[in-house]
PDB file of C-alpha atoms in Angstrom:
ATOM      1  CA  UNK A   1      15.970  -2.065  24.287  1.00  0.00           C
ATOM      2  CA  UNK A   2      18.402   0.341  21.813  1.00  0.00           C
ATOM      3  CA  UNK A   3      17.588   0.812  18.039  1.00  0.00           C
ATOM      4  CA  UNK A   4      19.800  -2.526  16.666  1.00  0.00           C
ATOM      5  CA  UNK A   5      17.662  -4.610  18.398  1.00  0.00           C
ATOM      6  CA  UNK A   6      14.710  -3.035  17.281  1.00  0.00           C
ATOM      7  CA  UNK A   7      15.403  -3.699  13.562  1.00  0.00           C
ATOM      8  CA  UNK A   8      16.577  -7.258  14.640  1.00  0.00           C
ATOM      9  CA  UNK A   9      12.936  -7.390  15.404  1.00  0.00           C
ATOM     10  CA  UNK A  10      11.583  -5.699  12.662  1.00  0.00           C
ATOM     11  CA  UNK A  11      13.634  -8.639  10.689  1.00  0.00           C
ATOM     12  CA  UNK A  12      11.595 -11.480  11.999  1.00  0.00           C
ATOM     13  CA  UNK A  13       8.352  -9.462  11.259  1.00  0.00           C
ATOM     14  CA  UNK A  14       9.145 -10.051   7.574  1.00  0.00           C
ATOM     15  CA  UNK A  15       6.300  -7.943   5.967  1.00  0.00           C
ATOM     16  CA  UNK A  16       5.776  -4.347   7.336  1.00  0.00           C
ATOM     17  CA  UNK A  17       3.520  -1.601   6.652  1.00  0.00           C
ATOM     18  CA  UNK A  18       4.471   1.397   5.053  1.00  0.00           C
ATOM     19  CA  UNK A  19       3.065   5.197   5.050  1.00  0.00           C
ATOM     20  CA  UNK A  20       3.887   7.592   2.610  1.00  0.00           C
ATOM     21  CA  UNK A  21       1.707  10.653   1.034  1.00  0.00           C
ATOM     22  CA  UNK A  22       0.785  11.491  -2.611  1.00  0.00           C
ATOM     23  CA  UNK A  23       0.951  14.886  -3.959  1.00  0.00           C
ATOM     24  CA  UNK A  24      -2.857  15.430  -2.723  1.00  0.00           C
ATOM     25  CA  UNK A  25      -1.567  15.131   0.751  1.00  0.00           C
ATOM     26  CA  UNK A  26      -3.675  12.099   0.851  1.00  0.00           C
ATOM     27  CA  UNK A  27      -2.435   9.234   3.004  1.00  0.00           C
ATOM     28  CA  UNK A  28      -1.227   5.928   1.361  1.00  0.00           C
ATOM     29  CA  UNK A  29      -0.201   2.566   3.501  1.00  0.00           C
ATOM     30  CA  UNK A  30       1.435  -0.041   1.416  1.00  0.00           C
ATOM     31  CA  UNK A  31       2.894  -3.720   2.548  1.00  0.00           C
ATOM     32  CA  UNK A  32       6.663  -4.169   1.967  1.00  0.00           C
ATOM     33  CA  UNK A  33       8.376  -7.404   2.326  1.00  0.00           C
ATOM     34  CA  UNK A  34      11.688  -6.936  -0.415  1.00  0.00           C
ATOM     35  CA  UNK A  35      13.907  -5.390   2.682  1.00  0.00           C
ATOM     36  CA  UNK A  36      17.648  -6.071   3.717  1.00  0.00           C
ATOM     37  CA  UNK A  37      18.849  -5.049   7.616  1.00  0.00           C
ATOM     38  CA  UNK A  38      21.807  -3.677   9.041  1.00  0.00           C
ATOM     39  CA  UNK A  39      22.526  -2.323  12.345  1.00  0.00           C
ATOM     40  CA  UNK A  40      22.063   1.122  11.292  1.00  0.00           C
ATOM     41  CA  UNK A  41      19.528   1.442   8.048  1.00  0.00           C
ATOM     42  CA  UNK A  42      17.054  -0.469   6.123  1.00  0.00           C
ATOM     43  CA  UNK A  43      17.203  -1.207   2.360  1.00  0.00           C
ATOM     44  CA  UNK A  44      14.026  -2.225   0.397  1.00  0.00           C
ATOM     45  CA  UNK A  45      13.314  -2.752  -2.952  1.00  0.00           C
ATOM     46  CA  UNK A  46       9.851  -1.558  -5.516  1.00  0.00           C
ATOM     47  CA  UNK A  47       9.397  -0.937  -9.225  1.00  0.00           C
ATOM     48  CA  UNK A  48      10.451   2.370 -10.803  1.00  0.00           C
ATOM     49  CA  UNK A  49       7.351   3.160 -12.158  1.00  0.00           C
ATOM     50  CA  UNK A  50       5.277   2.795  -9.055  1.00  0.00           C
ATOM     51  CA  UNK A  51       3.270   5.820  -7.262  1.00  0.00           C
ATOM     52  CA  UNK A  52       5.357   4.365  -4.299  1.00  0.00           C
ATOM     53  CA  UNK A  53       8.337   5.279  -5.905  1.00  0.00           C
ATOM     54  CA  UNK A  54       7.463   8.834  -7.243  1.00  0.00           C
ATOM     55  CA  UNK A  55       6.172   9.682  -3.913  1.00  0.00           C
ATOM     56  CA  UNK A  56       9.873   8.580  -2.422  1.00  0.00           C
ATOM     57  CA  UNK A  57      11.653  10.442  -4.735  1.00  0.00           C
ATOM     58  CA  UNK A  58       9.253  13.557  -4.774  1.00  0.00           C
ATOM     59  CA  UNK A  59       9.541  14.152  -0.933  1.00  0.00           C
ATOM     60  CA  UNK A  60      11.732  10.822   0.710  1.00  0.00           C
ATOM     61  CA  UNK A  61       9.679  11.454   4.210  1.00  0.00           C
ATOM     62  CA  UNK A  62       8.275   7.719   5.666  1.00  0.00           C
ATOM     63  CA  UNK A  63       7.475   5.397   8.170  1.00  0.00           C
ATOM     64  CA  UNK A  64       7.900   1.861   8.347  1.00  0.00           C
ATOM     65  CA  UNK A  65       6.421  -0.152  11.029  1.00  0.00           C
ATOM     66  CA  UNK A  66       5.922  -3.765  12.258  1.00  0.00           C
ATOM     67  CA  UNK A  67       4.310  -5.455  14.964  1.00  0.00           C
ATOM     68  CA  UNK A  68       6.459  -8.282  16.532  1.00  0.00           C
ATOM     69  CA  UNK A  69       4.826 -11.753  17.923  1.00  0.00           C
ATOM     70  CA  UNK A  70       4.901 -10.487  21.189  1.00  0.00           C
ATOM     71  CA  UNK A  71       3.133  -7.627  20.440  1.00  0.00           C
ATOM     72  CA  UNK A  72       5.776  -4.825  20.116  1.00  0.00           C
ATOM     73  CA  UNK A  73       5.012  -2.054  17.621  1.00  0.00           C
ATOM     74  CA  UNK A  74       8.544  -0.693  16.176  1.00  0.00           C
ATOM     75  CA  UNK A  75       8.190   2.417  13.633  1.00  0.00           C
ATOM     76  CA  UNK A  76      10.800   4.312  11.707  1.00  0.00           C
ATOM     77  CA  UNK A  77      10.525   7.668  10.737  1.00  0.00           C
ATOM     78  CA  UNK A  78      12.856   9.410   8.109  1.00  0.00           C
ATOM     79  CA  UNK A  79      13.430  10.205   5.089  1.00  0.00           C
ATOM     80  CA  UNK A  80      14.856   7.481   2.582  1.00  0.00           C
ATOM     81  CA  UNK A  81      17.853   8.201  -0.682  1.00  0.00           C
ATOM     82  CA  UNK A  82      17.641   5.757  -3.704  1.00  0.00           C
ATOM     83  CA  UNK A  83      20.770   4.058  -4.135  1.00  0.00           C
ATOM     84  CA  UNK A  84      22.724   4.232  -7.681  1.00  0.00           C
ATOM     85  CA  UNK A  85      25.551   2.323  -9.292  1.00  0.00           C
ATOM     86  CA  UNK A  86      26.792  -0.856  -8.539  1.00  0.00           C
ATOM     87  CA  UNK A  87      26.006  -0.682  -5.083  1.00  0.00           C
ATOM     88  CA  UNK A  88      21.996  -0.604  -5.999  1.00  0.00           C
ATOM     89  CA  UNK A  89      22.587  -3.634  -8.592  1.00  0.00           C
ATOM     90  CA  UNK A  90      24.380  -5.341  -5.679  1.00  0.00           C
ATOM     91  CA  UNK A  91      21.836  -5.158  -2.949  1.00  0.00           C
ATOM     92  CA  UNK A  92      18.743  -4.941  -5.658  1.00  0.00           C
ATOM     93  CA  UNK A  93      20.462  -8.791  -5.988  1.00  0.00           C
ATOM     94  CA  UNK A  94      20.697  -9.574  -2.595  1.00  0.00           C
ATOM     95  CA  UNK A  95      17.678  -8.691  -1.700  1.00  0.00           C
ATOM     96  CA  UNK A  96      15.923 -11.104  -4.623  1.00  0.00           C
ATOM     97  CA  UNK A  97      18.387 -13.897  -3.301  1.00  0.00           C
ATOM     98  CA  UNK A  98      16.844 -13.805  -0.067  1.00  0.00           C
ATOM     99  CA  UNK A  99      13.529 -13.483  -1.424  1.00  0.00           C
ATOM    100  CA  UNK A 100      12.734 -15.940  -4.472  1.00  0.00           C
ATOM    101  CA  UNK A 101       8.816 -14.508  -4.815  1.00  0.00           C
ATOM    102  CA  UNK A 102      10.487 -10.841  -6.397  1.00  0.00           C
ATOM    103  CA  UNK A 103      12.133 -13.069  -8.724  1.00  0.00           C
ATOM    104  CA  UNK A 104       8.995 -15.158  -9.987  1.00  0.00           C
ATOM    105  CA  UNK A 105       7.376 -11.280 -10.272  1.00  0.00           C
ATOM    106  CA  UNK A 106      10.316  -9.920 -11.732  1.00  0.00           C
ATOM    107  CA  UNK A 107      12.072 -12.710 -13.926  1.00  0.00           C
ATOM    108  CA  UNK A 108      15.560 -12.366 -15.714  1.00  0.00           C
ATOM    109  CA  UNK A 109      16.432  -8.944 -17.265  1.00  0.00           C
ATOM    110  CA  UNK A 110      13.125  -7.718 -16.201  1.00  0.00           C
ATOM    111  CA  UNK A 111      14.394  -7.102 -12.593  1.00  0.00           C
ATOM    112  CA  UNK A 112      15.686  -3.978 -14.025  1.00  0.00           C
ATOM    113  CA  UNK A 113      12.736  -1.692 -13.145  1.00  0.00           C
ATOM    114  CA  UNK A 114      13.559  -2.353  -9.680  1.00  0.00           C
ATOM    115  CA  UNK A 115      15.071   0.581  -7.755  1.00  0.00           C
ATOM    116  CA  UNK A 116      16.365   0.107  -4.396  1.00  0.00           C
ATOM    117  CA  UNK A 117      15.960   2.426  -1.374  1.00  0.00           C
ATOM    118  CA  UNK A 118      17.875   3.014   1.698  1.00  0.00           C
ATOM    119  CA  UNK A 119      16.673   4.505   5.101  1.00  0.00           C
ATOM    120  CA  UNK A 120      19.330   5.732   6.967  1.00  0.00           C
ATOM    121  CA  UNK A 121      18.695   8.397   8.943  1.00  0.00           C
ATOM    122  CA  UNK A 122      15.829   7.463  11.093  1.00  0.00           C
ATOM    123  CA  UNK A 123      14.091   8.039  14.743  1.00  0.00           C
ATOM    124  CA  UNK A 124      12.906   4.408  15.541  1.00  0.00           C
ATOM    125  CA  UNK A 125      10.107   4.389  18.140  1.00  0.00           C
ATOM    126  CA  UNK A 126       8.948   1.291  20.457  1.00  0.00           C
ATOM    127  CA  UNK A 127       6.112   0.465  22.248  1.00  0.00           C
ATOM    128  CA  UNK A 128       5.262  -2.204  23.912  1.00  0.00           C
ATOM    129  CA  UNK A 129       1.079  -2.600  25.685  1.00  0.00           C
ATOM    130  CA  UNK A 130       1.590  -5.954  27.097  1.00  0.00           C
ATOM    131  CA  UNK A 131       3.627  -4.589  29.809  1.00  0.00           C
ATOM    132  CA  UNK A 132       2.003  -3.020  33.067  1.00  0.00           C
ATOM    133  CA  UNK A 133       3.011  -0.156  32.980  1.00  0.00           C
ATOM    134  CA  UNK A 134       3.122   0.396  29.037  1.00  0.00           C
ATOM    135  CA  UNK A 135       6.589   0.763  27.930  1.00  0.00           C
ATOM    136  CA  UNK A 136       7.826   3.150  24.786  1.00  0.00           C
ATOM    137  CA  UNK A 137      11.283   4.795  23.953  1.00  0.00           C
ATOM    138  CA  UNK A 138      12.594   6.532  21.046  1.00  0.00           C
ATOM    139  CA  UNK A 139      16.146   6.037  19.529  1.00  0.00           C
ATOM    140  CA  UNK A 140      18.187   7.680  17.044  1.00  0.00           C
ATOM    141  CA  UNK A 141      20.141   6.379  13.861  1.00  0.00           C
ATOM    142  CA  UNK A 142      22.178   8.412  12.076  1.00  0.00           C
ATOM    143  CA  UNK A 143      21.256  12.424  12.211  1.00  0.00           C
ATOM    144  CA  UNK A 144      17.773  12.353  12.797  1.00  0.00           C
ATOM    145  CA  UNK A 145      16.263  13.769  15.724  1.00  0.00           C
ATOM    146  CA  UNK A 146      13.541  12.993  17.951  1.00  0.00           C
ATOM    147  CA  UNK A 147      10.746  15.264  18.156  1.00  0.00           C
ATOM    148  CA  UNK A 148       8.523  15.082  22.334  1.00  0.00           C
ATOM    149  CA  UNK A 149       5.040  14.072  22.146  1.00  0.00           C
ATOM    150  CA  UNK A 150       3.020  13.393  24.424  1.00  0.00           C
ATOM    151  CA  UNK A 151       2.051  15.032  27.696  1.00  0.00           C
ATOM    152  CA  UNK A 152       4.071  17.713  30.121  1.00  0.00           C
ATOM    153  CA  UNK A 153       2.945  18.785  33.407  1.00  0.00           C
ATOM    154  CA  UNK A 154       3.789  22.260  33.955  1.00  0.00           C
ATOM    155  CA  UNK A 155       4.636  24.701  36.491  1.00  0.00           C
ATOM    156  CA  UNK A 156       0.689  25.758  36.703  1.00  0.00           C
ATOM    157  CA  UNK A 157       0.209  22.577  38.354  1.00  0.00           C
ATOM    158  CA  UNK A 158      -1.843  23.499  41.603  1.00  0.00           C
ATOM    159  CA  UNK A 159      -0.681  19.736  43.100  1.00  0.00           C
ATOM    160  CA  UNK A 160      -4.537  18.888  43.420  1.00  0.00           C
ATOM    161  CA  UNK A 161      -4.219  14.988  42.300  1.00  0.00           C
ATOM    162  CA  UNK A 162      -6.831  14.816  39.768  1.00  0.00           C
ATOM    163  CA  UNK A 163      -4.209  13.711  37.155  1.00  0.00           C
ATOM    164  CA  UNK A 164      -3.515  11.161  39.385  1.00  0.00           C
ATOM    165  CA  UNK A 165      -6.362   9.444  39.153  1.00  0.00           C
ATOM    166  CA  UNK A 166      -7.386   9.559  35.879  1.00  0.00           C
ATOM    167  CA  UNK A 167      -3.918   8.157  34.492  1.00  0.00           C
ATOM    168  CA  UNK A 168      -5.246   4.240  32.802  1.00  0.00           C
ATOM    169  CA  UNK A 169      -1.252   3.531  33.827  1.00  0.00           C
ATOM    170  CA  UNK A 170      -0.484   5.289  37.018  1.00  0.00           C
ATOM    171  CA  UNK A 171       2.357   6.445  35.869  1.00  0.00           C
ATOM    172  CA  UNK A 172       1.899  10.353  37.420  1.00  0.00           C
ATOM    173  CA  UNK A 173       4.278  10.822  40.428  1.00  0.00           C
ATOM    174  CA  UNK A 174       3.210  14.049  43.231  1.00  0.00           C
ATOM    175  CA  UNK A 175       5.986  17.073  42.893  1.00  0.00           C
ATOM    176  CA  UNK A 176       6.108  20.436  42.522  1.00  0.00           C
ATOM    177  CA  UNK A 177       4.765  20.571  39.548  1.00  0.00           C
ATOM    178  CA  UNK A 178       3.405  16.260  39.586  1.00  0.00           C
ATOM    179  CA  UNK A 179       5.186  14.999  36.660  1.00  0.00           C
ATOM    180  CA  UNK A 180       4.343  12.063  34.249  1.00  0.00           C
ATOM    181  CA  UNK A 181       7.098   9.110  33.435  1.00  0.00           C
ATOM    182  CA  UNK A 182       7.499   9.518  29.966  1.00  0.00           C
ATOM    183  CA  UNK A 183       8.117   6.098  29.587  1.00  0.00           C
ATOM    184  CA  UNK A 184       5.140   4.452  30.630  1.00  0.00           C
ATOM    185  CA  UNK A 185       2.812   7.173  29.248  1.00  0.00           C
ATOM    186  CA  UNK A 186      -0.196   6.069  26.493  1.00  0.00           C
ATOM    187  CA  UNK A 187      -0.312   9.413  26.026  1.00  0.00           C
ATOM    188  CA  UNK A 188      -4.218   9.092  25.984  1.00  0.00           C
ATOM    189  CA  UNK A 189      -4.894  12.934  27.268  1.00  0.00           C
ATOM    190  CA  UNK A 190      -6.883  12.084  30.281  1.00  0.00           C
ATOM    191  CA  UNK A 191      -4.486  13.924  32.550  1.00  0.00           C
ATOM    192  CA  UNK A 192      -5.098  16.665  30.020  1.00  0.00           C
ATOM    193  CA  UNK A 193      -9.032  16.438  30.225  1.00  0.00           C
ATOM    194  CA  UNK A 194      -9.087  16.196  34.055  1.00  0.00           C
ATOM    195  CA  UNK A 195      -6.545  19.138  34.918  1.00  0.00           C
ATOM    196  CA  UNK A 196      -8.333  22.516  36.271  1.00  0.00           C
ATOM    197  CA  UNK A 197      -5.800  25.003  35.626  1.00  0.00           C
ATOM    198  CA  UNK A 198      -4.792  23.896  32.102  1.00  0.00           C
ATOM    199  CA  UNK A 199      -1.407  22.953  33.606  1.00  0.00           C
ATOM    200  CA  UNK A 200      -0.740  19.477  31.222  1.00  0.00           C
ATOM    201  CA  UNK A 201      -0.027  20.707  28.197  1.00  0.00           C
ATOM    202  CA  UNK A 202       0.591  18.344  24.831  1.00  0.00           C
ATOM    203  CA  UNK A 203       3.776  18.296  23.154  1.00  0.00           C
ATOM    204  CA  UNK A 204       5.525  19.243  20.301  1.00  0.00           C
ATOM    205  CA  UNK A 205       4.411  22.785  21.956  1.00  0.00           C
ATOM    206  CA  UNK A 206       3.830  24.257  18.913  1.00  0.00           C
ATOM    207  CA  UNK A 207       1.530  21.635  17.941  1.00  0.00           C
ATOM    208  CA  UNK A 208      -0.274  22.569  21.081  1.00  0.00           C
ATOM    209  CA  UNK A 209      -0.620  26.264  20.431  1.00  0.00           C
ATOM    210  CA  UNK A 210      -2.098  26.025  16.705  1.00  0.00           C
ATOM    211  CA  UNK A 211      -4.959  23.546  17.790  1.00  0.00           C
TER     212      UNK A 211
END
């Protein structure tokens, strides 16, 4: 798997959901279906006058996610730029060619409204349940970074097995200290709950130490 294919995926999902906050702070999921793909960003398309589009220009910060056929969940996380000029006219326009319902909503001249957003920048995360193990990765476009969540076994690990057997995946290998495969983690916490020392810890670490 690598982050093209992942959009290429996205693509075939056609309608995704969408996360975004208003200025409360209060969550707010949306359906967006008015999107363009390339290999390395996502353009997609809602009225000026929207909350939607406030929210995106008062902060940018979002994720975007899908889940595929075969019952892969893709997300992107970043933070999206509106697009000006010529280039927003052109791909506000390519995006109603390849999708004739904005143009029955947004008929003739009316189709000005529209602004058009591009994600560039992203961390685009994949996870996939149907697979035994689990399997997730994370993968960059552009200058975002990715941020470790999850579960760490540290070096307070007294090697006594519990983790072991309270992994759903059995994904925890023995070693000084046992360490998790990141890969095939759900990142459920019973490792966590089970551990007698405190020794699995959650990440981001900071995260961690405020709870």
């Amino acid at each position: 798997m690598n982050p093209v294919t992942c959009l290429q995926k996205l693509k075939y999902v056609g309608t995704l959901f969408c996360a975004t906050v208003n200025r409360k702070g209060e969550p707010q999921v949306r359906c967006i279906s008015g999107i363009h793909f390339e290999d390395d960003a996502l353009y997609f398309v809602t009225a000026k006058g929207k909350d939607f589009a406030r929210q995106l220009l008062s902060d940018g910060r979002i994720q975007i996610a899908g889940l595929t056929r075969y019952g892969e969940l893709i997300r992107l996380s970043g933070t999206v730029e509106q697009c000006s000029g010529s280039a927003a006219v052109k791909m506000r326009d390519q995006i109603f060619a390849a999708h004739p319902e904005l143009a029955d909503t947004y008929p003739g001249t009316t189709r000005g409204i529209i602004a058009v957003f591009a994600l560039k920048d992203m961390v685009v995360d994949y996870f996939d349940n149907k697979r035994s193990p689990i399997f997730r990765d994370s993968y960059v476009i552009g200058s975002a970074e990715i941020t470790p969540h999850g579960y760490h076994i540290t070096d307070a690990c007294t090697e006594c097995g519990r983790c072991v057997v309270a992994c759903p995946e059995g994904v925890i290998e023995e070693g000084s200290p046992y360490e998790i495969e990141q890969h095939h983690c759900l990142r459920c916490g019973a490792c966590q709950e089970v551990c007698p020392v405190g020794a699995v810890v959650s990440l981001p670490l900071a995260d961690s130490q405020d709870s």
